[in-house]
Amino acid sequence: MSRFDTVEFPKDGDGCRWDSTPHDPLTRVRFQGVGHVKVNQHRLVVGKVKTVSIKREGRKWFVVLTAEQARAEPLPATGSVIGIDLGVANYLVDSNGGFVPNPRHGRKAAAKLGAAQQALSRFPRRKARDRTANHQRAVEKVAELHGKVRRQRLDHAHKTALGLVREHDFIAHEDLQIRNMSRAPAPKPDPGTPGGFLPNGAAAKAGLNRSIADAGWGVFLAILHAKAESAGREVIAVDPRNTSRRCPECGHTAKENRLTQEKFHCQECGHTAHADTVGAVNVLQAGLVRRDANQA
């Protein structure tokens, strides 16, 4: 196990056994050649355990289970529909005017992570078996901080998605091409200077890319779709083009409608609102149109 960070046992009972001491109030997992290991079980396992994996993150070890469950009962209907607009200034804005602040877990941990990475950079790159004790501690410190941020981001995504699924029967969101959005800008050659380049906004784009990665939209949307399917809710992705430039009252679309990052003012009918709320309303309207078209 010292050579790997994750080992998976494809069948419970073949090389491992989950809850190997059922008569004991403490939960244990038994590994062949190791014996019984106590587990800090944070929630009840529902269904029949199919596979067991052991995973290492720094100095911590985790047991990951996959279980076969009966199809979950759908949640009671609420009659509510909602559109959501994902962003970096706010994590999420909905069509009812609600805001979910962006926790910015990565930015909050940036100072500690930078110091830990700087300490690690003082050591030459070596395989784990050739590292000194101080080198290994530096490696584990960086891994620990990365793991904490990842778990915080995942926890926030789960809680936000669960709240939406519990409260709404239908959820519409933008079909975001996250990989394209976080792509580095192309260089701009300077025609007046052979071999020279003009400013292309790469520094500002790099900051935006870090904010997009820190928000974790892809993880959130994957969790939202999974929870909605389990709860019998409907989630639809819509084309994000012009959702923040189109007036939801009169339909006028123009880039001049969005005065700033936050302010929306329709140049045709005078409608004003928060720009992200306007985007969420337009996402909902487009989602309902697409749902009706699918049902027709």
Coordinates of C-alpha atoms in Angstrom, one line a residue:
M1 CA 0.0 0.0 0.0
S2 CA 3.0 2.3 0.5
R3 CA 3.4 2.5 -3.3
F4 CA -0.2 3.6 -4.0
D5 CA -2.6 6.2 -2.7
T6 CA -5.8 4.2 -3.6
V7 CA -6.5 0.5 -3.7
E8 CA -9.9 -0.8 -4.7
F9 CA -11.4 -4.2 -3.8
P10 CA -14.0 -5.0 -6.5
K11 CA -16.1 -7.1 -4.2
D12 CA -17.0 -6.9 -0.5
G13 CA -15.7 -10.1 1.0
D14 CA -12.9 -10.7 -1.5
G15 CA -9.8 -9.5 0.3
C16 CA -11.7 -7.1 2.5
R17 CA -14.9 -7.1 4.6
W18 CA -16.9 -4.0 5.5
D19 CA -18.4 -4.0 9.0
S20 CA -16.3 -7.0 9.9
T21 CA -17.4 -7.0 13.6
P22 CA -21.2 -6.4 13.4
H23 CA -21.6 -7.5 17.0
D24 CA -19.4 -4.6 18.2
P25 CA -20.8 -1.0 18.4
L26 CA -17.6 0.2 16.7
T27 CA -17.5 -0.1 12.9
R28 CA -14.4 -1.9 11.5
V29 CA -13.2 -3.0 8.1
R30 CA -11.0 -6.1 7.7
F31 CA -8.3 -6.2 5.1
Q32 CA -6.5 -9.4 4.2
G33 CA -3.0 -9.4 5.6
V34 CA -3.8 -6.4 7.8
G35 CA -6.7 -7.4 10.1
H36 CA -9.5 -5.4 11.6
V37 CA -9.2 -1.6 11.3
K38 CA -11.5 0.8 13.2
V39 CA -13.4 3.3 11.1
N40 CA -14.9 6.6 12.1
Q41 CA -18.2 6.2 10.3
H42 CA -19.8 9.6 9.7
R43 CA -23.1 8.3 8.3
L44 CA -25.2 5.1 8.0
V45 CA -24.5 3.0 4.9
V46 CA -27.7 2.2 3.1
G47 CA -28.0 -0.8 0.8
K48 CA -25.7 -3.7 0.0
V49 CA -22.0 -2.8 -0.1
K50 CA -20.5 -3.8 -3.5
T51 CA -17.0 -2.4 -3.6
V52 CA -14.6 -1.1 -1.0
S53 CA -11.7 1.3 -1.7
I54 CA -9.0 2.6 0.7
K55 CA -7.7 6.0 -0.1
R56 CA -4.8 8.0 1.4
E57 CA -4.7 11.8 1.6
G58 CA -1.5 13.0 3.3
R59 CA -1.5 11.2 6.7
K60 CA -5.2 10.5 6.6
W61 CA -6.9 7.3 5.4
F62 CA -10.4 7.0 4.0
V63 CA -12.7 4.1 3.2
V64 CA -14.9 4.7 0.1
L65 CA -17.9 2.4 -0.4
T66 CA -20.2 1.9 -3.3
A67 CA -23.6 0.3 -2.4
E68 CA -26.5 -1.1 -4.3
Q69 CA -29.7 0.6 -3.2
A70 CA -33.4 0.3 -4.0
R71 CA -34.7 3.1 -6.2
A72 CA -35.2 6.2 -4.0
E73 CA -38.8 7.4 -3.5
P74 CA -39.3 10.8 -5.2
L75 CA -39.7 13.8 -3.0
P76 CA -43.2 15.3 -2.7
A77 CA -44.0 17.9 -5.4
T78 CA -43.6 21.5 -4.4
G79 CA -45.0 23.2 -7.6
S80 CA -41.9 25.4 -7.6
V81 CA -39.7 26.1 -10.7
I82 CA -36.4 28.1 -10.6
G83 CA -33.6 29.2 -12.8
I84 CA -30.0 29.7 -11.6
D85 CA -27.1 31.7 -12.8
L86 CA -23.6 30.6 -11.7
G87 CA -20.9 33.2 -11.2
V88 CA -17.7 34.2 -9.4
A89 CA -18.9 37.4 -7.7
N90 CA -21.8 35.3 -6.3
Y91 CA -21.7 31.5 -6.3
L92 CA -25.3 31.3 -7.4
V93 CA -28.2 33.7 -8.1
D94 CA -31.7 32.4 -8.6
S95 CA -34.7 33.7 -10.5
N96 CA -36.5 34.5 -7.2
G97 CA -33.8 37.1 -6.4
G98 CA -31.9 34.8 -4.0
F99 CA -28.1 35.0 -3.7
V100 CA -25.7 32.3 -2.5
P101 CA -22.4 34.0 -1.6
N102 CA -19.2 32.6 -3.1
P103 CA -17.2 31.0 -0.2
R104 CA -13.9 31.3 -2.2
H105 CA -12.3 28.4 -0.3
G106 CA -9.2 28.4 -2.5
R107 CA -8.6 32.1 -2.1
K108 CA -8.9 31.9 1.7
A109 CA -6.3 29.1 1.8
A110 CA -4.0 30.8 -0.8
A111 CA -1.6 32.3 1.8
K112 CA -1.1 29.1 3.8
L113 CA -0.9 27.0 0.6
G114 CA 1.6 29.5 -0.9
A115 CA 3.8 29.3 2.2
A116 CA 3.6 25.5 2.2
Q117 CA 4.5 25.2 -1.5
Q118 CA 7.4 27.6 -1.0
A119 CA 8.7 25.5 1.8
L120 CA 8.4 22.4 -0.4
S121 CA 10.2 24.1 -3.3
R122 CA 13.4 24.2 -1.2
F123 CA 13.8 20.5 -1.4
P124 CA 15.0 18.7 -4.6
R125 CA 12.4 16.5 -6.4
R126 CA 12.8 12.9 -5.1
K127 CA 10.8 9.7 -4.9
A128 CA 9.0 9.1 -1.6
R129 CA 11.5 6.5 -0.4
D130 CA 14.4 8.9 -0.8
R131 CA 12.9 11.9 1.0
T132 CA 14.1 13.2 4.3
A133 CA 11.7 13.5 7.2
N134 CA 11.4 17.3 6.7
H135 CA 10.9 16.8 3.0
Q136 CA 8.1 14.3 3.6
R137 CA 6.4 16.6 6.1
A138 CA 6.5 19.5 3.6
V139 CA 4.9 17.2 1.0
E140 CA 2.2 16.1 3.4
K141 CA 1.5 19.7 4.4
V142 CA 0.7 20.8 0.8
A143 CA -1.4 17.7 0.3
E144 CA -3.3 18.4 3.5
L145 CA -4.2 21.9 2.5
H146 CA -5.2 20.9 -1.0
G147 CA -7.4 18.1 0.5
K148 CA -9.1 20.5 2.9
V149 CA -10.0 23.0 0.2
R150 CA -11.3 20.1 -2.0
R151 CA -13.5 18.8 0.8
Q152 CA -14.8 22.3 1.7
R153 CA -15.7 22.9 -2.0
L154 CA -17.4 19.5 -2.2
D155 CA -19.4 20.0 1.0
H156 CA -20.6 23.5 -0.1
A157 CA -21.7 22.0 -3.5
H158 CA -23.6 19.2 -1.8
K159 CA -25.5 21.5 0.6
T160 CA -26.4 24.0 -2.1
A161 CA -27.6 21.4 -4.5
L162 CA -29.6 19.6 -1.8
G163 CA -31.4 22.9 -0.9
L164 CA -32.4 23.4 -4.5
V165 CA -33.6 19.9 -5.0
R166 CA -35.7 19.9 -1.8
E167 CA -37.5 23.2 -2.7
H168 CA -38.1 23.0 -6.4
D169 CA -39.6 20.5 -8.9
F170 CA -37.8 22.1 -11.9
I171 CA -34.4 23.6 -12.1
A172 CA -32.9 25.3 -15.2
H173 CA -29.2 26.3 -15.5
E174 CA -26.8 27.5 -18.1
D175 CA -25.1 24.9 -20.3
L176 CA -21.6 26.1 -19.4
Q177 CA -18.6 25.0 -21.4
I178 CA -16.2 25.4 -18.5
R179 CA -13.1 24.1 -20.3
N180 CA -13.6 26.7 -23.0
M181 CA -14.3 29.5 -20.5
S182 CA -11.0 28.8 -18.7
R183 CA -8.9 28.6 -21.8
A184 CA -5.9 30.9 -22.0
P185 CA -6.2 33.8 -24.5
A186 CA -4.3 33.5 -27.8
P187 CA -1.1 35.6 -28.2
K188 CA -1.4 38.8 -30.2
P189 CA 1.6 39.4 -32.4
D190 CA 2.8 43.0 -32.7
P191 CA 2.9 43.8 -36.5
G192 CA 5.3 46.7 -35.8
T193 CA 7.9 44.7 -33.8
P194 CA 9.1 41.4 -35.3
G195 CA 8.9 38.7 -32.6
G196 CA 7.0 41.1 -30.3
F197 CA 3.5 40.7 -28.9
L198 CA 0.8 43.1 -27.8
P199 CA -1.0 42.8 -24.4
N200 CA -3.7 40.2 -24.7
G201 CA -5.2 40.3 -21.2
A202 CA -3.6 37.1 -20.1
A203 CA -2.9 38.3 -16.5
A204 CA -6.6 39.3 -15.9
K205 CA -7.8 36.1 -17.6
A206 CA -5.5 34.0 -15.4
G207 CA -7.2 35.6 -12.3
L208 CA -10.6 34.8 -13.7
N209 CA -9.6 31.2 -14.5
R210 CA -8.5 30.8 -10.9
S211 CA -11.9 32.1 -9.6
I212 CA -13.7 29.7 -12.0
A213 CA -11.7 26.8 -10.8
D214 CA -12.2 27.8 -7.1
A215 CA -16.0 28.0 -7.6
G216 CA -16.1 24.4 -8.8
W217 CA -19.1 24.8 -11.2
G218 CA -18.6 21.4 -12.9
V219 CA -18.6 19.5 -9.5
F220 CA -21.7 21.4 -8.4
L221 CA -23.7 20.7 -11.6
A222 CA -22.7 17.0 -11.5
I223 CA -24.0 16.8 -7.9
L224 CA -27.1 18.7 -8.8
H225 CA -28.1 16.4 -11.6
A226 CA -27.4 13.3 -9.5
K227 CA -29.5 14.5 -6.5
A228 CA -32.3 15.7 -8.8
E229 CA -32.5 12.3 -10.6
S230 CA -32.6 10.5 -7.2
A231 CA -35.4 12.8 -5.9
G232 CA -37.5 12.7 -9.1
R233 CA -36.8 16.4 -10.0
E234 CA -36.2 17.8 -13.5
V235 CA -33.0 19.7 -14.4
I236 CA -32.5 21.2 -17.8
A237 CA -29.4 23.0 -19.2
V238 CA -30.1 25.9 -21.7
D239 CA -28.0 27.9 -24.1
P240 CA -26.3 30.7 -22.0
R241 CA -25.9 33.2 -24.9
N242 CA -27.4 36.6 -24.1
T243 CA -29.1 35.5 -20.9
S244 CA -27.6 38.6 -19.1
R245 CA -28.3 41.0 -22.0
R246 CA -31.9 40.2 -22.8
C247 CA -34.7 42.0 -21.0
P248 CA -37.1 39.5 -19.4
E249 CA -39.9 42.1 -19.6
C250 CA -39.8 43.1 -23.3
G251 CA -37.3 40.8 -24.8
H252 CA -34.9 43.6 -26.1
T253 CA -31.4 42.2 -26.4
A254 CA -28.3 44.5 -26.4
K255 CA -25.0 44.6 -24.7
E256 CA -25.8 48.2 -23.6
N257 CA -28.6 46.8 -21.3
R258 CA -25.9 45.5 -18.9
L259 CA -24.4 48.7 -17.6
T260 CA -21.9 47.1 -15.1
Q261 CA -21.2 43.6 -13.7
E262 CA -24.2 44.1 -11.4
K263 CA -26.6 46.6 -13.0
F264 CA -29.1 45.8 -15.7
H265 CA -31.1 48.6 -17.3
C266 CA -33.1 47.9 -20.5
Q267 CA -32.6 50.6 -23.1
E268 CA -36.0 49.8 -24.6
C269 CA -38.5 49.6 -21.7
G270 CA -36.5 50.9 -18.8
H271 CA -36.6 47.7 -16.7
T272 CA -33.9 47.6 -14.0
A273 CA -32.7 44.7 -11.8
H274 CA -29.5 42.9 -10.7
A275 CA -27.8 41.6 -13.8
D276 CA -27.4 38.1 -12.4
T277 CA -31.1 37.9 -11.4
V278 CA -32.0 38.9 -14.9
G279 CA -29.8 36.1 -16.2
A280 CA -31.4 33.6 -13.9
V281 CA -34.9 34.7 -15.0
N282 CA -34.0 34.3 -18.7
V283 CA -32.5 30.9 -17.9
L284 CA -35.8 29.8 -16.3
Q285 CA -37.9 31.1 -19.2
A286 CA -35.6 29.3 -21.7
G287 CA -35.7 26.1 -19.6
L288 CA -39.5 26.1 -19.4
V289 CA -39.7 26.6 -23.2
R290 CA -37.4 23.7 -23.7
R291 CA -39.3 21.5 -21.3
D292 CA -42.6 22.2 -23.0
A293 CA -41.0 21.4 -26.4
N294 CA -39.7 18.1 -25.1
Q295 CA -43.2 17.2 -23.7
A296 CA -44.9 18.1 -27.0

